[in-house]
Amino acid sequence: MDCSARLTRCTNQVLSVYALRHVLNTGFRKMNKSLVAITVLILALVGTNAFWVYAVVDCGVSGTYLQDSYQNAKSAAFQAMAVIPVVSDPNASRETVIAAAVNASSWPTEEPFEKDGFVWVGSIGLKFDPSGRVIEVRPLVQPL
């Protein structure tokens, strides 16, 4: 084999190695780009699903709090309306008003207690003057 044949054969082998390397690198780059795109899309899908789960749970919790707030306001309103006829009587004593509030309470077994100048009975607080007349009624939960 002469020198030029060897050189041609060697050159062809080097070129085929470079060609193979180029095909492999290009294929892997395409695969890497696809892998990155798939990974990004999966992360985006997981992220949006996590957001929707959070939104649904938050909506459920908010609905529960809203329902509880409504029930508290309703209870306080019913209790206050039940006490109005007793309070409007000029001969009503402090004990009579408290007894009417206890009877109308959602929690009739709970004992009335005094705090900050109010007698708290169920969902309402009653403030009395020294003569035993109601001067202020306050709900347990203040509206915003």
Tab-separated table of N, CA, C and O in Angstrom, residues 17 75 102 110 113 126 133:
chain	number	residue	atom	x	y	z
A	17	VAL	N	-15.135	9.384	11.882
A	17	VAL	CA	-15.220	9.597	13.329
A	17	VAL	C	-15.819	10.963	13.620
A	17	VAL	O	-16.708	11.109	14.461
A	75	SER	N	-77.653	34.236	65.232
A	75	SER	CA	-77.915	33.920	66.633
A	75	SER	C	-77.997	35.189	67.476
A	75	SER	O	-78.906	35.335	68.308
A	102	VAL	N	-80.846	34.649	78.453
A	102	VAL	CA	-80.425	33.245	78.621
A	102	VAL	C	-81.407	32.321	77.919
A	102	VAL	O	-81.008	31.360	77.248
A	110	GLU	N	-74.801	27.807	79.106
A	110	GLU	CA	-73.665	28.650	79.457
A	110	GLU	C	-74.101	29.736	80.441
A	110	GLU	O	-75.121	30.393	80.252
A	113	PHE	N	-71.615	35.948	82.164
A	113	PHE	CA	-70.430	36.429	82.879
A	113	PHE	C	-70.219	37.900	82.549
A	113	PHE	O	-70.675	38.389	81.512
A	126	LEU	N	-74.704	42.759	77.341
A	126	LEU	CA	-75.650	43.762	77.829
A	126	LEU	C	-74.945	44.663	78.832
A	126	LEU	O	-74.329	44.168	79.776
A	133	ARG	N	-81.172	49.407	84.114
A	133	ARG	CA	-81.707	49.537	82.753
A	133	ARG	C	-80.596	49.250	81.744
A	133	ARG	O	-79.426	49.595	81.961
